[in-house]
Structures are given as structure tokens and as C-alpha cells.
CSV table of C-alpha atoms in Angstrom, one decimal:
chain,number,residue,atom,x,y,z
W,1,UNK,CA,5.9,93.8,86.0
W,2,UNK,CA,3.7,90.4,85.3
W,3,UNK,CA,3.9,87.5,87.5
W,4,UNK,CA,6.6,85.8,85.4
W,5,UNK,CA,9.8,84.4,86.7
W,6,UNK,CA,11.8,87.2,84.4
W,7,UNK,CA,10.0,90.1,85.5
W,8,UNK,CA,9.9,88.6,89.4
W,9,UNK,CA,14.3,88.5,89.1
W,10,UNK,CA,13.9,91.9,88.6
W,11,UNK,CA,11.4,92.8,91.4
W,12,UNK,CA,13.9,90.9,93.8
W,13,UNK,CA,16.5,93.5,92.7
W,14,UNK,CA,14.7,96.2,92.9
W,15,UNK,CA,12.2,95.9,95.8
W,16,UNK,CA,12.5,99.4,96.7
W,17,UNK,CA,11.3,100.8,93.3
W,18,UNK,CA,8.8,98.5,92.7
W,19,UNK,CA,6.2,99.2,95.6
W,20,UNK,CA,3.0,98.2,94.3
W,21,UNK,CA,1.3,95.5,93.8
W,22,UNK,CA,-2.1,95.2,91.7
W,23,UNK,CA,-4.8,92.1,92.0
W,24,UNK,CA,-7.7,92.1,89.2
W,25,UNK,CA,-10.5,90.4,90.6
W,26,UNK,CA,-12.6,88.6,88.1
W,27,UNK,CA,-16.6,87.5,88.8
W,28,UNK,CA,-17.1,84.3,87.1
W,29,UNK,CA,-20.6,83.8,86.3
W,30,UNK,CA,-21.7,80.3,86.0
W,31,UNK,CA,-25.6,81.0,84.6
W,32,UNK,CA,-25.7,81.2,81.1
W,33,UNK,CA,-28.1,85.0,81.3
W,34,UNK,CA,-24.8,86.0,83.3
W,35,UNK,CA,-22.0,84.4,81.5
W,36,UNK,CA,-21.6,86.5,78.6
W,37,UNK,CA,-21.3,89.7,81.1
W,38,UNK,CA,-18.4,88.1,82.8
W,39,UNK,CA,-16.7,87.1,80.2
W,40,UNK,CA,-16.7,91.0,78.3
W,41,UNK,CA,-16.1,92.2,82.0
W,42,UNK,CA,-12.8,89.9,82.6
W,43,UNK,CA,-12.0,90.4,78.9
W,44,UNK,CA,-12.3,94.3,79.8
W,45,UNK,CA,-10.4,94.2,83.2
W,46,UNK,CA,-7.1,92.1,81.7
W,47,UNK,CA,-7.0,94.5,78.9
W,48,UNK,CA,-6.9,97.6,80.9
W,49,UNK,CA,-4.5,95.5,83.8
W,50,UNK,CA,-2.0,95.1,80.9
W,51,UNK,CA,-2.2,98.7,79.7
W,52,UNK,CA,-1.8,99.7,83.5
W,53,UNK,CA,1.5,97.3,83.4
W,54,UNK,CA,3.0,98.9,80.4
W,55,UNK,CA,2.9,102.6,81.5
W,56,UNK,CA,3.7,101.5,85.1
W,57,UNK,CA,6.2,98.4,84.6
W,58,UNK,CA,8.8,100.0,86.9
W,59,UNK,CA,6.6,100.7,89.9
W,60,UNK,CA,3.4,98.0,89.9
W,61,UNK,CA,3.3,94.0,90.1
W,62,UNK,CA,0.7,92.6,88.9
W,63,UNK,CA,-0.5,88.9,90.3
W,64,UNK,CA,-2.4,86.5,88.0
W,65,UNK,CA,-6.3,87.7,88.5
W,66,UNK,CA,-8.2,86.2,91.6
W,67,UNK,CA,-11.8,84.8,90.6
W,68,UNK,CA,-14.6,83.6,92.4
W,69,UNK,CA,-18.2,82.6,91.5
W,70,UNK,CA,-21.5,83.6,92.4
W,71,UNK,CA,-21.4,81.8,95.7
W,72,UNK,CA,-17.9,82.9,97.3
W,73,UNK,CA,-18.8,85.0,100.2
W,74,UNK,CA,-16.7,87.8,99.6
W,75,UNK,CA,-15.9,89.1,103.3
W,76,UNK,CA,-13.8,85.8,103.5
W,77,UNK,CA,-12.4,85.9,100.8
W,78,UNK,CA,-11.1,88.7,101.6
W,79,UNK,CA,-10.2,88.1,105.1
W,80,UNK,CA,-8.0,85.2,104.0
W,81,UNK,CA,-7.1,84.8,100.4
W,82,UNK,CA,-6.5,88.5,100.2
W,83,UNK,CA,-5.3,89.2,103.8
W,84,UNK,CA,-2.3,87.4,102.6
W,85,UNK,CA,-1.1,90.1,100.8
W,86,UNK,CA,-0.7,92.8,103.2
W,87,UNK,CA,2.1,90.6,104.7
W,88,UNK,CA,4.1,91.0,101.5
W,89,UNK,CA,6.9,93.4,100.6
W,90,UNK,CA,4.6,95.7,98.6
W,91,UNK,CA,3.8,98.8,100.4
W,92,UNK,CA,0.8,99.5,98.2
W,93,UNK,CA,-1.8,97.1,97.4
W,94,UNK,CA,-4.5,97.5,94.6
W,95,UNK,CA,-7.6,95.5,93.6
W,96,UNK,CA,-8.8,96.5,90.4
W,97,UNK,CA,-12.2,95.1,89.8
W,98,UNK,CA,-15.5,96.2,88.0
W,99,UNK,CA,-17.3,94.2,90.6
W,100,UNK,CA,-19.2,96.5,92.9
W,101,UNK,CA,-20.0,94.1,96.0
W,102,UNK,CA,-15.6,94.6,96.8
W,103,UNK,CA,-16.7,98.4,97.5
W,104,UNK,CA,-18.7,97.3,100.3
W,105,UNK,CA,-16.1,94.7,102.2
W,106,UNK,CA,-13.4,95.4,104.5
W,107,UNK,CA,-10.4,95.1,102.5
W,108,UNK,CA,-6.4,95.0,102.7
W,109,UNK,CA,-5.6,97.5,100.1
W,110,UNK,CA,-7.4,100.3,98.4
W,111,UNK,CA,-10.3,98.7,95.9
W,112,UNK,CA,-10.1,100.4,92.0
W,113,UNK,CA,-13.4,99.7,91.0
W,114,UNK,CA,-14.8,100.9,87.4
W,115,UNK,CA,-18.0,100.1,85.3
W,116,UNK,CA,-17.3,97.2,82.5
W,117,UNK,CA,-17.3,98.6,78.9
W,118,UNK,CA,-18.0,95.5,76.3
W,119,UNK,CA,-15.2,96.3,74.0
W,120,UNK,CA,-15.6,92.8,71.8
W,121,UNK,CA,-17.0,94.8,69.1
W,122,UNK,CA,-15.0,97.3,68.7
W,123,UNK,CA,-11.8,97.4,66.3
W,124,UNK,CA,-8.3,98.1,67.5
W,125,UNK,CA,-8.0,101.7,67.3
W,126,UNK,CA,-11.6,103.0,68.6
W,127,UNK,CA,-10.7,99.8,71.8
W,128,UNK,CA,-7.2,101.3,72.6
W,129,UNK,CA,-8.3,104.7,72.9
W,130,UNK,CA,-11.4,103.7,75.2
W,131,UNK,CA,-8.8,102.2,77.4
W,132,UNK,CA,-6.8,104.6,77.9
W,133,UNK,CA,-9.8,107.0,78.8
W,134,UNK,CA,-10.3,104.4,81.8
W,135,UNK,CA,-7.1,104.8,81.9
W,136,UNK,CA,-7.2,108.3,82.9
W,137,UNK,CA,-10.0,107.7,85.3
W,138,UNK,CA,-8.1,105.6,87.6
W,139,UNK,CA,-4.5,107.3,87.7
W,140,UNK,CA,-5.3,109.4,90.0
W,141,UNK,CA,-6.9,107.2,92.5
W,142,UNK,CA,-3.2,105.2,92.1
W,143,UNK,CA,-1.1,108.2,92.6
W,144,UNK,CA,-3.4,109.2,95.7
W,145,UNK,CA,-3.0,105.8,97.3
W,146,UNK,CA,0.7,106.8,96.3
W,147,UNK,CA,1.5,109.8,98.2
W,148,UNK,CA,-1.2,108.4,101.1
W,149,UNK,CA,1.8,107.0,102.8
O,1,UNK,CA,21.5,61.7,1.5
O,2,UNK,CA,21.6,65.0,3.7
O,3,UNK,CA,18.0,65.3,4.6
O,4,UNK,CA,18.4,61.8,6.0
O,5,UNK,CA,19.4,60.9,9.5
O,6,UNK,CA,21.4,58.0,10.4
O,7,UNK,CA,21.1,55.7,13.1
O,8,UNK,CA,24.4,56.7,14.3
O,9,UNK,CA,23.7,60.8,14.5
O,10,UNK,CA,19.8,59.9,15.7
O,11,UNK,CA,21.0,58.1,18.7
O,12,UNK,CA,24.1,60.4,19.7
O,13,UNK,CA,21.4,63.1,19.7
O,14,UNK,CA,18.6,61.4,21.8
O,15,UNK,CA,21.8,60.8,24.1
O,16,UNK,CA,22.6,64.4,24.4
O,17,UNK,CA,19.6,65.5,24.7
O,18,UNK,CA,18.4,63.1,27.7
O,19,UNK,CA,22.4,63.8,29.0
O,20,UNK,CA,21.3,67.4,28.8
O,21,UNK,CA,18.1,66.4,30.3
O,22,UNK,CA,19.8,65.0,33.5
O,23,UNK,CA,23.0,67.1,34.3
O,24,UNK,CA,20.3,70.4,34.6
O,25,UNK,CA,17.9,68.1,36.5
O,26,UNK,CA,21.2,68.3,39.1
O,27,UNK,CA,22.5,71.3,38.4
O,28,UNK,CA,19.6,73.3,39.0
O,29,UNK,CA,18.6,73.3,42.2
O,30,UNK,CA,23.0,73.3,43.3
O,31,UNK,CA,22.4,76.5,41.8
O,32,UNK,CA,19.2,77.8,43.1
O,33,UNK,CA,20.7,76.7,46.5
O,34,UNK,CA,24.0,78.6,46.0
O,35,UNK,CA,22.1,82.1,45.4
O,36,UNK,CA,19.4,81.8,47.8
O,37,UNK,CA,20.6,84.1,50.6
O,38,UNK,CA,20.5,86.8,48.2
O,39,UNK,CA,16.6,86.2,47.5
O,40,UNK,CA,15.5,85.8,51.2
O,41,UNK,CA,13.7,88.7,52.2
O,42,UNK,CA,14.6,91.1,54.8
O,43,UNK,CA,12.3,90.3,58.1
O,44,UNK,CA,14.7,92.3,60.6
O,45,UNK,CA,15.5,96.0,60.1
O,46,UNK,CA,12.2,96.7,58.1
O,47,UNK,CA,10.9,99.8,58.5
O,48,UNK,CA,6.5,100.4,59.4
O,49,UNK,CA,5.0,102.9,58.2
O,50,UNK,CA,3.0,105.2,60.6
O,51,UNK,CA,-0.3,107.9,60.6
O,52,UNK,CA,2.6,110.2,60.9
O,53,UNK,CA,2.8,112.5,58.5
O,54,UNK,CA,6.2,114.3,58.1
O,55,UNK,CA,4.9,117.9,56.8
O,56,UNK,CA,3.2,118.5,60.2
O,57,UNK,CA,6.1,117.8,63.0
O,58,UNK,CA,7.1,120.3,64.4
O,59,UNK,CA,9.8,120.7,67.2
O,60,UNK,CA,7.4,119.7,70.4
O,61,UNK,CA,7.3,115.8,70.4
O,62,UNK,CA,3.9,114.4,69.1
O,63,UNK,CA,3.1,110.9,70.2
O,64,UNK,CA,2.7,108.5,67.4
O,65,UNK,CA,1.1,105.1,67.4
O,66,UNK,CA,2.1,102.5,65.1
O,67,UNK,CA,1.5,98.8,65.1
O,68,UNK,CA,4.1,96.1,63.7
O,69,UNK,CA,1.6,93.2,61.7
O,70,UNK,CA,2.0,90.2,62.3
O,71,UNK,CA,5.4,89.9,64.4
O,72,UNK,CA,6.2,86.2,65.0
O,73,UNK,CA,7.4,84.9,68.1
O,74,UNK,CA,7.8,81.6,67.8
O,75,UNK,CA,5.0,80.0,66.1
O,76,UNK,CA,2.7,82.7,67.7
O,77,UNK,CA,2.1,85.9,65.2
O,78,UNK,CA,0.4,88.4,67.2
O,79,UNK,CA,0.1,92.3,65.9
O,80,UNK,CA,2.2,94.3,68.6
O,81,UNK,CA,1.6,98.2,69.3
O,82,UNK,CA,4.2,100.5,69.8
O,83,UNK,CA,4.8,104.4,70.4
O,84,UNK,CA,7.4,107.0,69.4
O,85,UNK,CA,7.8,110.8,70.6
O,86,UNK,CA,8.7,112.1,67.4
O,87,UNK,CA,9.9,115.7,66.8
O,88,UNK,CA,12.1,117.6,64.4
O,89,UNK,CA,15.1,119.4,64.9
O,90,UNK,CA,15.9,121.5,61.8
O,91,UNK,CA,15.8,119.5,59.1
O,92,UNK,CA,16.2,115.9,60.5
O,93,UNK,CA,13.2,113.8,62.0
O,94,UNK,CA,13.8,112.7,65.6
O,95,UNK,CA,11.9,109.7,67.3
O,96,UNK,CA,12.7,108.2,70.6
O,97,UNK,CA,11.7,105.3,72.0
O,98,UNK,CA,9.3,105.8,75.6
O,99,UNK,CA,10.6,102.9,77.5
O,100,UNK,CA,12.1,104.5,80.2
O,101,UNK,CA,15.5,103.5,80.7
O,102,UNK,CA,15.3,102.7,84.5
O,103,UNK,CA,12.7,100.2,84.9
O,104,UNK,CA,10.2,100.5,81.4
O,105,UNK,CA,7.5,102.7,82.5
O,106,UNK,CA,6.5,104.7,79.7
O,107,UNK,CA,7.7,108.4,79.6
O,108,UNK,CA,5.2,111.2,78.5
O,109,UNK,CA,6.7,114.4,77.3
O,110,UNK,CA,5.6,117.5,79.5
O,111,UNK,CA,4.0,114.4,81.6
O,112,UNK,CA,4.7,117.2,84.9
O,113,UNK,CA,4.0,120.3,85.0
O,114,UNK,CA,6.8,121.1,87.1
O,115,UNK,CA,8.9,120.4,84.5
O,116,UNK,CA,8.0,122.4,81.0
O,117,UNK,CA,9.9,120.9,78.2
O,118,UNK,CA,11.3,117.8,79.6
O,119,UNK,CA,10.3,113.8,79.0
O,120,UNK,CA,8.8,112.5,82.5
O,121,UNK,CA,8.4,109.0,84.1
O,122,UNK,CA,5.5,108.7,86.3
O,123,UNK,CA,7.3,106.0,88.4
O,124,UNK,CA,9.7,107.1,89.9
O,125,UNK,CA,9.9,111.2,88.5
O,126,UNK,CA,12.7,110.1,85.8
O,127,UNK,CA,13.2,112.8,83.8
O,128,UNK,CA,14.3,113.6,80.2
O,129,UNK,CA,15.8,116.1,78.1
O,130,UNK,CA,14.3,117.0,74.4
O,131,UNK,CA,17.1,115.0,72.8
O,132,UNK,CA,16.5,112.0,75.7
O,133,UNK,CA,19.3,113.0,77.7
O,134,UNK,CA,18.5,111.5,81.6
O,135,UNK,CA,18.9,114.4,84.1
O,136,UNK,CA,21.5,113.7,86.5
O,137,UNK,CA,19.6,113.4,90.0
O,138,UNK,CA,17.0,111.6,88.5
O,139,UNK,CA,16.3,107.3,88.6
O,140,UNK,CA,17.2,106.8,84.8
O,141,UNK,CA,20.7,105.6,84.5
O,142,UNK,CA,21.2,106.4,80.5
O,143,UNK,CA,19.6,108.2,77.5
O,144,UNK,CA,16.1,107.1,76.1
O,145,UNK,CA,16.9,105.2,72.3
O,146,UNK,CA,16.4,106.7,69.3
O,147,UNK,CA,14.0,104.8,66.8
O,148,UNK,CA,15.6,104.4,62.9
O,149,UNK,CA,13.4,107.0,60.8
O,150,UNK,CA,12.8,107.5,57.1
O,151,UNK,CA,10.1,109.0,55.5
O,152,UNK,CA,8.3,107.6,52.9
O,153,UNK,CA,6.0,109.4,50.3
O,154,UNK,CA,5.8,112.0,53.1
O,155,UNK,CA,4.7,109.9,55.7
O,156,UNK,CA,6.7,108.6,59.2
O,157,UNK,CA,8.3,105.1,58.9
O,158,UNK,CA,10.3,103.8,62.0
O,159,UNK,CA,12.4,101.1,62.0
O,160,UNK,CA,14.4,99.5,64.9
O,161,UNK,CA,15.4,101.0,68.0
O,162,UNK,CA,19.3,101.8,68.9
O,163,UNK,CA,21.3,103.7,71.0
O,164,UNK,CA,21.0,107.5,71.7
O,165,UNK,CA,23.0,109.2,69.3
O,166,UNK,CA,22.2,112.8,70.3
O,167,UNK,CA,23.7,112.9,74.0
């Protein structure tokens, strides 16, 4: 499910299937030697969110991506932007990120972190199946944080 | 005399032929009106051709990948990737459609081990017969659809998806 008003009708009908909610965290880099990195890295973390979403659509929500810039002290971020969402419906809660630092804060939810791949120059085919490697890779941290509770 | 034309069969002529002239002018385009739902071409129920080819199915579901070019939504034309299980059964060439039924996960076929032989939903353990039949017992509420197959200079082509017609 996205974070649009016809996918949200049907998370209000069907809370109890739909237990999981995913938050991409995206680093925006505001000096030009970093920029180009954060750019492929966000490019790289939607693409693979919205592969997540269409093998998963019945089980995991997925909020617009959170970003932040070089500046933003993490730990408070975390302790109030994202503390907001352990009081939600969603039993599960997942950040998805390629940004290391997360691995090293106190969060409320279980932190998917994976290395960016720059996929701008690759062509459809050769991108696709380089997702769904990553793919792969993080499955099974989901359905751990699955049968965790 | 008769190699001469007179001022009375020059003009009726010239009047003719402008007359003529004018009345097609009109005509024309009533006419090129009248017929042109016959010339419009297809855009729904057209059938894309896949890597797929026909020779090598056999009866365990292989997933294909197929991309429709340039769909248009709107003003927005955007190239939209799609999958099939696609398998035969005797003779004919099955493909059905992964959206799971209960909520759109995508189902993978022998996606448990637990259960040889069968379509499975990692959601919320849906699970599938061969021929898309949901098991009783299990989240799915109806059979997965069947995609509209034909096979073109031995290669795959899928068209739109309907109803199960095997259950």
C-alpha cells in the first residue's frame, strides 16, 4: 500500500491484515562533492521501496520517505519525528535506509539498512534484476521482524 | 463545326466541373467521417509479445516478464512491467495473473516449501492451486485471473486479464 487516499480506504478496512508499516529515510546532501551520492542513493532506495510495495501490497504501508540533511541530529529525530510512529496501529515498523549512522541510534522499529548501488546507468532489464537481488537480501530481515512478535 | 466549342457547351462545362469541384469538397470529409470508426486502431485488447517462447513451457509455471510500452494514463505515457506464471496443460498455454486476489501481494509458485505444487502469498500464507484455484482455509477469497494468450511466430503474447476460467 502507498500513502494515497485509495490505498489508505483500504488499510482502514483491513487493519488487521495490513500490519506493517515501512519509512525510507532519505540523506539529502546539500554539498555539491555529496550531492550526486544522494541523489543515486534516494533514486536507489524509492526504487527498491516500490518493488518492496508490489510484492508486499497486502501486508506493508509505506509513508512518503522522511529526509534530513547533513546537520539533523539524528537521535532526535528519531526520538520525536519517528517516535510518532510506534503510537500508530501498525504492529511492525520498518526504516529502510542506506544510511549507516540509523544503525547506531535508538530507534522505534527495526532499521533495514543496505549499501546504495548507482543504478542510473544501467538499462531496464540488468536494474530490475539488481533489485530484486536486494530484494532477496532484505526479506528475511522483514519476515524475522515478522514472526518476532 | 464539330472540332469547335461553343460558348454555350464551354461554359456548361467549366460549370460542371467547378460544381463537381465543390459537392466532393463537402462530400468528402461526410464520408471520411462516416467510416472512421472502422479505421481507428485497436488500443484495448492488444496483445504484447513476451521473451516467452512457447516450444519450452512445460507444465511447472515459469515466470515471465513482459513490459507494456508506452501505456497512457492520462497525458502521462510511462512503460509498465508486468508478470505471468505461465504453464501448459496438454496442448493449451495457461497464464495467470500474480496479483493475489486478497489484498495484491504477488504470489510465487512453490513460494513455500511446505507446500510443493501450489501458488503462495507471502502475506498472509494465501495459497493457490496449479489452475489458481484459492484453497479453502486460506485469506484469498476467489481464483487468481487468467491472462488472454496467443502465440505468435512461436513466441508468448498476453493480452488482458479476465476471470478464472479453469475453477
Amino acid at each position: 500500500m502507498n500513502w494515497t487516499g485509495k490505498d489508505m480506504d483500504i488499510y482502514l478496512l483491513q487493519k488487521e491484515y495490513i500490519d506493517t508499516l515501512v519509512i525510507p529515510l532519505v540523506k539529502v546532501e546539500t554539498k555539491m562533492d555529496n550531492m550526486k551520492t544522494s541523489a543515486s542513493s534516494t533514486e536507489f532506495v524509492m526504487l527498491l521501496a516500490s518493488l518492496i510495495e508490489t510484492q508486499f501490497k497486502g501486508r506493508m504501508m509505506f509513508a512518503p520517505p522522511f529526509s534530513y540533511t547533513s546537520s539533523t541530529d539524528l537521535q532526535s529525530m528519531a526520538d520525536t519525528t519517528l517516535q510518532d510512529f510506534s503510537d500508530t496501529t501498525f504492529k511492525h515498523v520498518f526504516f529502510l535506509t542506506t544510511d549507516h549512522a540509523w544503525l547506531s541510534q535508538k530507534m522505534p522499529g527495526q532499521v533495514i539498512w543496505l549499501p546504495s548501488i548507482p543504478l542510473e546507468s544501467m538499462d531496464a532489464p540488468l536494474r530490475q534484476s539488481i533489485l530484486e537481488d536486494q530484494l532477496r537480501q532484505v526479506l528475511p530481515k522483514f519476515t524475522e521482524g515478522w514472526s518476532a512478535l | 463545326m464539330s472540332s469547335k466549342v461553343s460558348r454555350r457547351q464551354f461554359l456548361s462545362y467549366t460549370l460542371m466541373g467547378v460544381g463537381g469541384f465543390m459537392a466532393s469538397a463537402m462530400l468528402m470529409p461526410m464520408v471520411r467521417f462516416a467510416v472512421d470508426p472502422v479505421l481507428q486502431p485497436k488500443g484495448e485488447g492488444e496483445f504484447i509479445p513476451t521473451p516467452q517462447k512457447a516450444d519450452d513451457l512445460t507444465e511447472t509455471p515459469v515466470r515471465v516478464d513482459f513490459t507494456i510500452k508506452d501505456r497512457k494514463d492520462a497525458w502521462y505515457k510511462s512503460d509498465v512491467s508486468n508478470t505471468a506464471w505461465v504453464y501448459k496443460e496438454g496442448d493449451t498455454i495457461i497464464a495467470l495473473s500474480p496479483v493475489c486476489k486478497h489484498l495484491g501481494c504477488t504470489v510465487n509458485w512453490e513460494g513455500d516449501e511446505k507446500h510443493k505444487n501450489e501458488f503462495f502469498c507471502p502475506c498472509h500464507n494465501g495459497r493457490y492451486e496449479k489452475n489458481g484455484k484459492n484453497i479453502p482455509g486460506t485469506p484469498p477469497l476467489g481464483p487468481l485471473d487468467e491472462f488472454m494468450v496467443e502465440v505468435v511466430d512461436g513466441y508468448v503474447n498476453l493480452g488482458k486479464t479476465v476471470p478464472n476460467t479453469l475453477v
